[in-house]
XYZ file of N, CA and C in Angstrom:
708
model
N 1.154 -0.995 0.515
C -0.337 0.003 -0.029
C 0.984 1.259 -0.124
N 1.658 1.306 0.874
C 2.911 2.386 0.499
C 3.610 2.794 -0.470
N 3.935 1.654 -1.091
C 4.423 1.721 -2.265
C 3.537 2.278 -3.677
N 2.559 1.768 -3.597
C 0.915 2.139 -4.178
C 0.863 3.528 -4.318
N 1.054 4.047 -2.824
C 0.580 5.669 -3.017
C 2.082 6.444 -3.276
N 2.985 6.021 -3.477
C 4.036 6.320 -3.598
C 4.432 6.769 -5.220
N 3.874 5.773 -6.060
C 4.097 5.776 -7.271
C 2.662 6.478 -7.853
N 1.500 6.783 -7.129
C 0.322 6.943 -7.527
C 0.687 8.765 -7.260
N 1.232 9.277 -6.034
C 1.752 10.311 -5.985
C 2.744 11.003 -7.171
N 3.665 10.192 -7.284
C 4.396 10.778 -8.183
C 3.754 10.499 -9.879
N 2.637 10.034 -10.021
C 2.320 10.106 -11.529
C 1.300 11.356 -11.584
N 0.453 11.356 -10.289
C -0.262 12.544 -10.672
C 0.394 14.070 -10.545
N 1.818 14.106 -9.838
C 2.751 14.910 -9.899
C 2.968 15.252 -11.592
N 3.272 14.027 -11.999
C 3.608 14.459 -13.615
C 2.411 14.801 -14.606
N 1.579 14.162 -14.159
C 0.317 14.374 -14.753
C -0.285 15.871 -14.542
N 0.226 16.312 -14.046
C -0.776 17.907 -13.739
C 0.095 18.799 -14.233
N 1.241 18.429 -14.834
C 2.206 19.492 -16.190
C 1.573 19.294 -17.209
N 2.267 20.636 -17.761
C 2.061 20.735 -19.255
C 3.656 20.179 -20.050
N 4.183 19.942 -19.545
C 5.477 19.767 -20.164
C 5.677 18.119 -20.305
N 6.015 17.548 -21.999
C 5.353 16.764 -22.244
C 7.072 15.807 -21.944
N 7.919 16.369 -21.317
C 9.094 15.508 -20.491
C 8.540 15.460 -19.507
N 7.782 15.863 -18.204
C 7.009 15.081 -17.248
C 6.302 14.005 -17.331
N 5.347 14.393 -18.911
C 4.434 12.903 -19.461
C 4.915 12.329 -19.452
N 6.235 12.022 -20.072
C 6.714 11.009 -20.671
C 7.278 10.381 -18.827
N 7.926 11.044 -17.590
C 7.861 10.499 -16.306
C 6.782 9.594 -16.367
N 5.417 10.417 -16.676
C 4.304 9.929 -15.789
C 3.626 8.480 -16.195
N 4.298 8.333 -18.140
C 3.991 6.673 -18.647
C 4.586 5.818 -17.902
N 6.695 6.379 -17.459
C 6.752 5.517 -16.458
C 6.177 5.136 -15.608
N 5.642 6.040 -14.623
C 5.110 5.919 -13.627
C 4.144 4.533 -13.428
N 3.267 4.883 -15.275
C 1.889 4.082 -15.463
C 2.372 2.496 -15.554
N 3.516 2.266 -15.779
C 4.150 0.663 -15.958
C 4.366 0.478 -14.908
N 4.735 1.149 -13.644
C 5.090 0.545 -12.675
C 3.505 0.475 -11.595
N 2.711 0.971 -12.101
C 1.369 0.857 -11.373
C 0.204 -0.333 -12.141
N 0.541 -0.471 -13.418
C 0.342 -1.540 -14.295
C 1.072 -2.982 -13.410
N 2.107 -2.962 -12.693
C 2.741 -3.963 -12.802
C 2.418 -4.513 -11.191
N 1.631 -3.559 -10.120
C 1.437 -3.651 -9.066
C -0.244 -3.977 -9.466
N -0.507 -3.377 -10.561
C -2.349 -4.031 -10.404
C -2.237 -5.263 -11.135
N -1.107 -5.639 -11.497
C -1.611 -7.236 -12.215
C -1.122 -8.257 -10.999
N -0.702 -7.723 -9.986
C -0.999 -8.564 -8.547
C -2.775 -9.314 -8.592
N -2.738 -10.368 -8.243
C -3.874 -11.050 -8.168
C -3.970 -11.073 -7.016
N -3.515 -11.087 -5.886
C -3.683 -10.747 -4.265
C -4.270 -9.365 -3.792
N -3.823 -8.126 -4.713
C -4.305 -6.966 -4.125
C -5.595 -6.782 -3.945
N -6.803 -7.369 -4.491
C -7.863 -6.935 -4.198
C -8.041 -7.633 -2.685
N -7.941 -9.339 -2.956
C -8.555 -9.795 -1.844
C -7.747 -9.137 -0.355
N -6.873 -8.509 -0.647
C -5.779 -7.836 0.908
C -6.667 -6.833 1.096
N -6.975 -5.959 0.065
C -7.696 -5.033 0.208
C -8.793 -5.003 0.719
N -9.563 -5.992 0.602
C -10.389 -6.534 1.176
C -10.986 -7.214 2.780
N -9.759 -7.963 2.587
C -9.742 -8.539 4.203
C -9.140 -7.238 5.024
N -8.449 -6.209 4.778
C -8.020 -4.870 5.431
C -9.356 -4.133 5.812
N -10.436 -4.121 4.768
C -11.074 -3.458 4.935
C -12.277 -3.936 6.150
N -12.190 -5.396 5.728
C -13.294 -5.741 6.729
C -12.389 -5.944 8.408
N -11.448 -5.955 8.384
C -10.957 -5.934 9.654
C -10.962 -4.207 10.297
N -10.662 -3.351 9.696
C -11.021 -1.992 9.949
C -12.126 -1.624 10.281
N -13.285 -2.185 9.542
C -14.618 -2.074 9.670
C -15.142 -2.698 11.126
N -14.998 -4.112 11.258
C -14.893 -4.566 12.308
C -14.156 -3.358 13.949
N -13.440 -3.074 13.464
C -12.368 -2.316 14.629
C -13.061 -1.256 15.048
N -13.979 -0.474 13.985
C -14.379 0.719 13.812
C -15.767 0.374 14.711
N -16.356 -0.487 14.189
C -17.720 -1.048 14.919
C -18.283 -0.950 16.094
N -16.775 -1.789 16.945
C -16.853 -1.395 18.077
C -16.343 -0.180 18.761
N -16.930 1.065 18.197
C -16.089 2.182 18.592
C -17.735 2.971 18.878
N -18.946 1.956 18.450
C -19.995 2.931 17.823
C -20.919 3.261 19.058
N -20.377 2.595 20.510
C -20.882 2.616 21.774
C -20.535 3.485 22.574
N -19.460 4.197 22.126
C -18.091 4.750 22.601
C -18.458 6.540 22.846
N -18.696 6.847 23.813
C -19.100 8.370 23.899
C -17.998 9.259 23.383
N -16.561 8.990 23.632
C -15.732 9.421 23.560
C -15.345 9.225 21.965
N -15.983 9.201 21.259
C -15.720 9.154 19.626
C -16.843 9.830 18.771
N -16.438 10.993 17.954
C -17.630 11.422 17.226
C -18.294 10.554 16.494
N -19.132 10.161 16.576
C -20.579 9.379 15.998
C -20.370 9.582 14.674
N -20.498 10.691 13.910
C -20.972 11.461 12.864
C -19.423 10.791 12.284
N -18.975 11.499 12.256
C -17.591 11.345 11.542
C -16.804 9.995 11.470
N -17.563 8.898 12.710
C -17.496 7.355 12.562
C -18.376 6.872 11.588
N -19.617 7.063 11.272
C -20.620 6.698 10.386
C -20.267 6.912 8.734
N -19.298 8.191 8.793
C -19.010 8.804 7.770
C -17.591 7.837 6.846
N -17.046 7.733 8.149
C -15.587 6.898 8.006
C -16.509 5.222 7.345
N -17.034 4.673 8.223
C -17.905 3.670 7.550
C -17.974 3.344 6.477
N -19.016 4.628 5.849
C -19.135 5.075 4.545
C -18.429 5.064 3.830
N -17.325 5.293 3.553
C -15.734 5.597 2.888
C -15.493 4.041 2.652
N -15.689 3.940 3.679
C -14.788 1.989 3.700
C -16.032 0.884 2.524
N -17.113 1.291 3.112
C -18.272 0.643 2.399
C -17.937 0.848 0.664
N -18.224 1.954 0.103
C -17.858 2.558 -0.776
C -16.927 2.058 -1.431
N -15.201 2.293 -0.858
C -14.236 1.666 -1.469
C -13.980 0.256 -1.926
N -14.604 -0.632 -0.732
C -15.077 -2.182 -1.004
C -15.666 -2.269 -2.155
N -16.673 -1.570 -2.089
C -17.941 -1.938 -3.269
C -17.443 -1.682 -4.763
N -16.622 -0.563 -4.845
C -15.639 -0.030 -6.128
C -14.920 -1.041 -6.285
N -14.107 -1.699 -5.346
C -13.380 -2.860 -5.594
C -13.955 -4.221 -6.084
N -15.115 -4.157 -5.884
C -15.713 -5.458 -6.079
C -16.384 -5.602 -6.970
N -16.777 -4.469 -7.726
C -17.354 -4.231 -8.771
C -16.399 -4.171 -10.249
N -15.094 -4.088 -9.798
C -14.156 -3.679 -10.966
C -14.221 -5.122 -11.215
N -13.727 -5.339 -12.581
C -14.260 -6.782 -13.458
C -13.045 -6.771 -14.447
N -12.205 -8.114 -14.501
C -10.924 -7.911 -15.254
C -9.883 -7.443 -14.312
N -8.635 -7.504 -15.106
C -7.414 -6.957 -14.331
C -7.599 -5.645 -14.942
N -7.264 -5.004 -13.394
C -7.420 -3.509 -13.364
C -5.830 -2.463 -14.415
N -5.318 -3.824 -14.873
C -3.760 -2.912 -15.800
C -4.077 -3.635 -17.362
N -5.301 -4.034 -17.555
C -5.452 -4.591 -19.101
C -5.059 -3.651 -20.152
N -5.709 -2.325 -19.943
C -5.559 -1.248 -20.866
C -4.071 -0.968 -21.461
N -3.248 -1.116 -19.794
C -1.828 -0.622 -20.272
C -1.249 -1.763 -20.773
N -1.314 -2.987 -20.294
C -0.545 -4.369 -21.095
C -1.137 -4.505 -22.314
N -2.377 -4.372 -22.898
C -3.005 -4.598 -24.167
C -2.618 -3.384 -25.405
N -1.848 -2.284 -24.581
C -1.863 -1.246 -25.757
C -0.560 -1.562 -26.296
N -0.485 -1.858 -27.398
C 0.830 -2.166 -28.444
C 1.748 -0.910 -28.117
N 1.040 0.415 -28.300
C 1.723 1.685 -28.466
C 2.528 1.812 -27.039
N 1.746 1.508 -25.699
C 2.344 1.475 -24.752
C 3.535 0.246 -24.886
N 3.389 -0.857 -25.166
C 4.017 -1.715 -24.909
C 5.512 -1.574 -25.931
N 5.325 -0.667 -27.080
C 6.509 -0.387 -27.725
C 7.519 0.583 -27.049
N 6.874 1.761 -26.344
C 7.532 2.231 -25.493
C 8.358 1.958 -24.368
N 7.695 0.820 -23.631
C 8.321 0.165 -22.358
C 9.000 -0.711 -23.048
N 9.541 -1.174 -24.384
C 10.683 -1.892 -24.555
C 11.883 -0.914 -24.712
N 11.462 -0.252 -24.922
C 12.647 1.016 -25.615
C 13.375 1.491 -24.027
N 11.946 1.633 -22.835
C 12.599 2.541 -22.068
C 13.871 2.323 -21.764
N 14.344 0.947 -21.309
C 15.161 0.551 -20.740
C 16.725 0.676 -21.891
N 16.456 1.041 -22.800
C 17.457 1.535 -23.788
C 18.040 2.789 -23.429
N 19.450 2.915 -23.585
C 19.470 4.440 -23.399
C 19.238 5.116 -24.657
N 18.746 6.122 -24.249
C 17.903 6.872 -25.331
C 16.802 6.032 -26.712
N 16.440 5.133 -25.949
C 15.533 4.119 -26.568
C 14.405 4.760 -26.984
N 13.886 5.984 -26.472
C 12.495 6.642 -27.107
C 12.860 8.033 -27.636
N 13.988 7.790 -28.325
C 14.325 8.803 -29.151
C 13.403 9.309 -30.447
N 13.347 10.340 -31.012
C 12.365 10.398 -32.376
C 12.861 9.572 -33.276
N 13.695 9.143 -33.558
C 14.517 8.104 -34.424
C 13.994 6.717 -34.175
N 13.661 6.493 -32.976
C 13.477 4.946 -32.442
C 12.115 4.944 -32.202
N 11.455 6.134 -32.029
C 9.742 6.077 -31.642
C 9.230 7.185 -32.075
N 9.163 7.542 -33.582
C 8.571 8.654 -33.956
C 7.182 8.731 -33.755
N 6.158 7.900 -33.362
C 4.865 7.933 -33.296
C 4.907 8.430 -31.708
N 5.832 7.989 -30.624
C 5.940 8.696 -29.351
C 6.464 9.846 -29.407
N 7.141 10.419 -30.345
C 7.444 11.638 -30.271
C 6.499 12.683 -31.062
N 5.502 11.915 -31.859
C 4.625 12.790 -32.432
C 3.694 12.899 -30.855
N 3.344 12.149 -30.308
C 2.275 12.307 -29.082
C 3.050 13.055 -28.377
N 4.208 13.453 -27.878
C 4.253 14.335 -26.940
C 4.487 15.940 -27.644
N 4.139 15.766 -29.086
C 4.192 16.918 -29.600
C 2.711 17.573 -29.819
N 1.721 16.765 -29.224
C 0.306 17.063 -29.272
C 0.003 18.141 -27.959
N -1.082 18.558 -27.716
C -1.917 19.570 -27.028
C -1.352 18.250 -25.424
N -1.171 19.639 -24.160
C -1.192 18.559 -23.219
C -2.323 18.492 -22.892
N -3.184 18.600 -23.122
C -4.726 18.473 -23.089
C -5.312 17.383 -23.292
N -4.611 16.666 -24.583
C -4.433 15.332 -25.611
C -3.661 14.522 -24.406
N -2.850 14.747 -24.236
C -1.473 13.810 -23.239
C -2.363 13.706 -22.365
N -2.646 14.577 -21.519
C -3.103 14.352 -20.116
C -4.459 13.367 -20.019
N -5.547 13.562 -21.376
C -6.591 12.549 -21.089
C -5.958 11.394 -21.621
N -5.467 11.347 -22.523
C -4.535 9.877 -22.625
C -4.307 8.680 -21.541
N -3.402 9.786 -20.876
C -2.987 9.364 -19.482
C -3.986 8.762 -18.568
N -4.996 9.873 -18.200
C -5.987 9.509 -17.181
C -6.781 8.451 -17.919
N -6.844 8.111 -19.356
C -7.596 6.930 -19.699
C -6.814 5.726 -19.382
N -5.386 5.728 -19.726
C -5.011 4.222 -18.723
C -4.713 4.078 -17.298
N -4.960 5.233 -16.810
C -4.976 5.066 -15.306
C -6.400 4.763 -14.552
N -7.533 5.138 -15.152
C -8.686 5.256 -14.773
C -8.861 3.785 -14.290
N -8.747 2.411 -14.666
C -9.339 1.170 -14.012
C -8.445 0.883 -12.654
N -7.285 1.950 -12.535
C -6.687 1.475 -11.252
C -7.142 2.586 -10.355
N -8.155 3.939 -10.279
C -8.289 4.473 -9.604
C -9.110 3.967 -8.159
N -10.066 2.673 -8.193
C -10.446 2.409 -7.048
C -9.152 1.925 -6.368
N -8.402 1.329 -6.720
C -6.902 0.801 -6.164
C -6.400 2.298 -5.518
N -6.238 2.877 -5.819
C -5.514 4.196 -5.270
C -6.707 4.853 -4.359
N -7.959 5.068 -4.130
C -8.978 5.274 -3.261
C -8.883 4.031 -1.982
N -8.998 3.075 -2.139
C -8.810 2.374 -1.468
C -7.384 2.309 0.082
N -6.145 2.406 -1.296
C -5.091 2.775 -0.653
C -4.694 4.000 0.331
N -5.490 5.010 0.059
C -5.631 6.228 0.631
C -6.643 6.159 1.813
N -7.576 5.741 1.732
C -8.402 5.180 2.919
C -7.452 4.359 4.208
N -7.417 3.260 3.577
C -6.726 2.333 4.180
C -5.623 3.076 5.166
N -4.627 3.730 4.361
C -3.639 4.073 5.138
C -3.680 5.412 6.241
N -4.533 6.184 5.582
C -5.301 7.372 6.589
C -5.572 6.945 7.717
N -7.162 5.670 7.612
C -7.241 5.480 8.611
C -5.766 4.678 10.045
N -5.089 4.209 9.167
C -4.087 3.502 9.954
C -3.048 4.407 10.767
N -2.836 5.611 10.061
C -1.719 6.620 10.424
C -2.498 7.074 11.366
N -3.988 7.343 11.476
C -4.492 7.860 12.646
C -4.787 7.390 13.605
N -4.289 5.817 13.551
C -4.743 5.342 14.932
C -3.647 5.144 15.671
N -2.889 5.487 15.672
C -1.398 5.966 16.315
C -1.690 7.267 17.047
N -1.055 7.198 18.434
C -0.807 7.781 19.001
C 0.832 8.691 19.014
N 1.266 9.885 18.958
C 2.367 10.165 18.895
C 3.070 10.593 20.275
N 4.138 9.842 20.338
C 4.825 10.129 21.632
C 6.113 10.881 21.734
N 6.927 11.732 22.121
C 8.190 12.259 22.477
C 9.092 11.524 22.765
N 10.080 10.917 21.858
C 11.053 10.137 22.401
C 12.357 10.570 22.219
N 13.659 10.176 22.708
C 15.031 10.279 22.235
C 15.869 9.123 21.958
N 16.756 9.668 20.785
C 17.685 8.673 20.443
C 18.603 8.793 20.736
N 19.101 7.697 22.090
C 20.577 8.209 22.716
C 21.698 7.704 21.742
N 22.386 9.254 21.522
C 23.540 8.920 20.639
C 23.430 8.126 19.308
N 22.049 8.864 19.010
C 21.545 8.199 17.751
C 20.808 6.976 17.611
N 20.309 6.205 18.799
C 19.967 4.921 18.887
C 18.816 4.727 19.336
N 18.005 3.982 19.175
C 16.686 3.946 19.913
C 16.036 2.333 19.827
N 15.719 2.075 21.188
C 15.016 0.603 21.116
C 14.008 0.369 22.064
N 13.217 -0.186 21.535
C 11.245 -0.440 22.708
C 11.030 -1.714 22.125
N 10.202 -2.401 23.166
C 10.063 -3.399 23.490
C 8.549 -3.536 22.908
N 8.217 -4.419 22.209
C 6.703 -4.338 21.431
C 5.392 -4.487 22.722
N 5.878 -5.040 23.856
C 5.183 -5.353 24.846
C 4.106 -6.636 24.282
N 4.022 -7.375 23.381
C 2.951 -8.274 23.214
C 2.367 -7.981 22.152
N 2.449 -6.476 22.023
C 1.715 -5.934 20.770
C 1.951 -6.464 19.290
N 0.843 -6.011 18.501
C 1.561 -6.356 16.949
C 0.784 -5.048 16.305
N 1.780 -4.333 15.748
C 2.260 -3.005 15.128
C 1.838 -3.256 13.555
N 1.304 -2.000 12.634
C 1.185 -2.766 11.236
C 2.351 -1.799 10.490
N 2.319 -0.380 11.423
C 3.013 0.629 10.906
C 3.610 1.466 11.889
N 4.730 1.781 11.630
C 5.745 2.813 12.585
C 5.888 3.969 11.935
N 5.475 4.938 12.331
C 5.805 6.577 11.895
C 6.857 7.101 12.581
N 7.727 7.670 12.059
C 9.135 8.654 12.613
C 9.070 9.775 12.029
N 8.996 10.870 12.943
C 8.848 12.720 12.703
C 10.526 13.237 13.365
N 11.208 13.462 12.525
C 12.465 14.188 13.283
C 12.910 15.068 12.626
N 12.772 16.498 13.192
C 13.008 17.977 12.975
C 14.050 18.198 11.660
N 15.477 17.294 11.984
C 16.554 17.324 10.992
C 16.523 16.756 9.855
N 16.327 17.497 8.809
C 16.335 17.177 7.397
C 17.362 16.337 6.824
N 18.517 16.560 7.262
C 19.900 15.964 6.876
C 20.039 14.688 7.582
N 18.824 14.200 8.430
C 18.800 12.439 8.926
C 18.001 11.484 8.739
N 18.234 10.521 8.686
C 17.695 9.580 8.097
C 17.389 8.111 9.185
N 16.557 7.715 9.226
C 16.644 6.267 9.645
C 16.492 4.753 9.451
N 17.562 3.921 10.162
C 17.635 2.597 9.570
C 16.591 1.677 10.615
N 15.716 0.873 10.416
C 14.574 0.233 11.254
C 14.625 -1.109 10.823
N 14.986 -1.570 12.132
C 14.866 -3.211 12.175
C 13.611 -3.556 13.380
N 12.841 -4.304 13.381
C 12.112 -4.748 14.064
C 11.425 -6.255 13.929
N 10.884 -6.656 15.010
C 10.610 -7.956 15.159
C 9.308 -8.005 16.517
N 9.062 -9.218 16.792
C 7.960 -9.702 17.837
C 8.854 -8.926 19.142
N 10.251 -8.934 19.376
C 10.754 -8.744 20.914
C 10.947 -7.231 20.904
N 11.986 -6.849 19.653
C 12.368 -5.841 19.820
C 12.008 -4.679 18.444
N 12.033 -3.709 18.536
C 12.178 -2.303 17.497
C 13.034 -1.499 17.923
N 13.931 -1.366 16.735
C 15.088 -0.900 16.887
C 15.546 0.394 15.814
N 15.824 1.537 16.381
C 15.931 2.532 15.126
C 17.017 3.157 15.565
N 18.291 3.440 14.194
C 19.261 4.091 14.212
C 19.206 5.248 13.193
N 20.006 6.441 13.871
C 19.572 7.353 12.952
C 21.309 7.601 12.453
N 20.757 7.849 10.723
C 22.272 8.723 10.626
C 22.228 9.869 9.508
N 23.228 10.051 9.447
C 23.612 11.487 8.541
C 23.720 11.365 7.067
N 23.093 11.775 6.282
C 23.457 11.845 4.817
C 25.088 12.714 4.583
N 25.628 11.659 3.771
C 26.670 12.476 3.009
C 26.979 12.208 1.780
N 26.738 12.852 1.015
C 26.968 12.836 -0.777
C 27.958 12.087 -1.410
N 29.113 12.858 -0.694
C 30.263 11.756 -0.822
C 30.882 10.225 -0.391
N 30.357 10.500 0.995
C 30.917 9.481 1.355
C 29.655 8.450 2.154
N 29.250 6.993 2.447
C 28.932 6.290 3.420
C 28.169 7.452 3.846
N 26.942 7.193 4.647
C 25.822 7.345 5.630
C 26.731 7.670 6.665
N 26.525 8.695 7.287
C 27.496 8.838 9.099
C 26.851 8.649 10.047
N 26.824 7.482 10.835
C 26.426 7.322 11.963
C 26.372 8.203 13.345
N 25.274 9.217 13.760
C 25.244 9.908 14.714
C 25.939 9.800 16.049
N 26.355 10.596 16.586
C 27.010 10.157 17.893
C 26.286 11.405 18.997
N 25.109 12.290 18.396
C 24.214 12.918 19.694
C 23.358 12.214 19.988
N 22.417 13.004 20.896
C 21.146 12.297 21.106
C 20.183 13.669 20.201
N 19.405 12.254 19.391
C 18.282 12.950 18.163
C 16.566 12.961 18.859
N 16.173 13.995 19.409
C 14.707 13.903 19.887
C 13.514 13.801 18.570
N 12.959 13.145 18.570
C 11.919 12.256 17.422
C 10.499 12.444 17.840
N 9.891 11.994 16.942
C 8.343 11.627 17.639
C 7.862 10.302 17.106
N 7.549 9.487 17.565
C 7.256 7.928 17.600
C 5.648 7.425 17.706
N 5.400 7.167 16.295
C 3.969 6.825 16.106
C 4.332 5.108 15.955
N 3.331 4.123 16.862
C 3.014 3.066 16.331
C 1.638 2.750 15.874
N 1.146 2.513 15.078
C -0.155 2.212 14.271
C -0.449 0.560 14.652
N -1.760 0.538 14.707
C -2.572 -1.004 14.989
C -4.178 -0.140 14.662
N -4.746 -0.932 13.634
C -6.204 -1.324 13.878
C -6.475 -2.487 14.606
């Protein structure tokens, strides 16, 4: 789901542009989205997760601490997204894989300069059409995958909101915590210093985080100072 979210974010970023070279990048993202859409387990996975989320949220209907109107709206969103996925017929990536024009582009993408005008004149001609025409074609190919995008957004939003952030400190750049027998689906880390990134390992016994510093000319550098950050463990 995180990969699907990442790919759709990039695809939509390139799609919004009028630049034909960014629409070229959108086509590359389209192939990646199609590859995920070809997985037969995505549909059953999403429906299973929605059923689990629905069960968890239904248990809050009697709680006075919960905004019941917002809860009802969320359950309605889940039902609608699950219905849209159930109603989808065939493979969501069929429009992409069955297009001879797209397949010709994909074949040449991994060749250095393989999409040049001398190799793919029809593609060059397409890039010189109006931005509206190019955008409409890209939207046509991605349309069957949109129910997956909507479902992914709802699933990840609910999961992210399920956790409560707490302020912790990685002493000398390292932090460890025992899960205390709980099973978490997602861990979120927020750190103010944008030059830092984290390496994470986790199992049912121990969660381990180490912060490192970006160094473009060398290997990532370990941090030998305390790093305050916010940790959110998410579970539905």
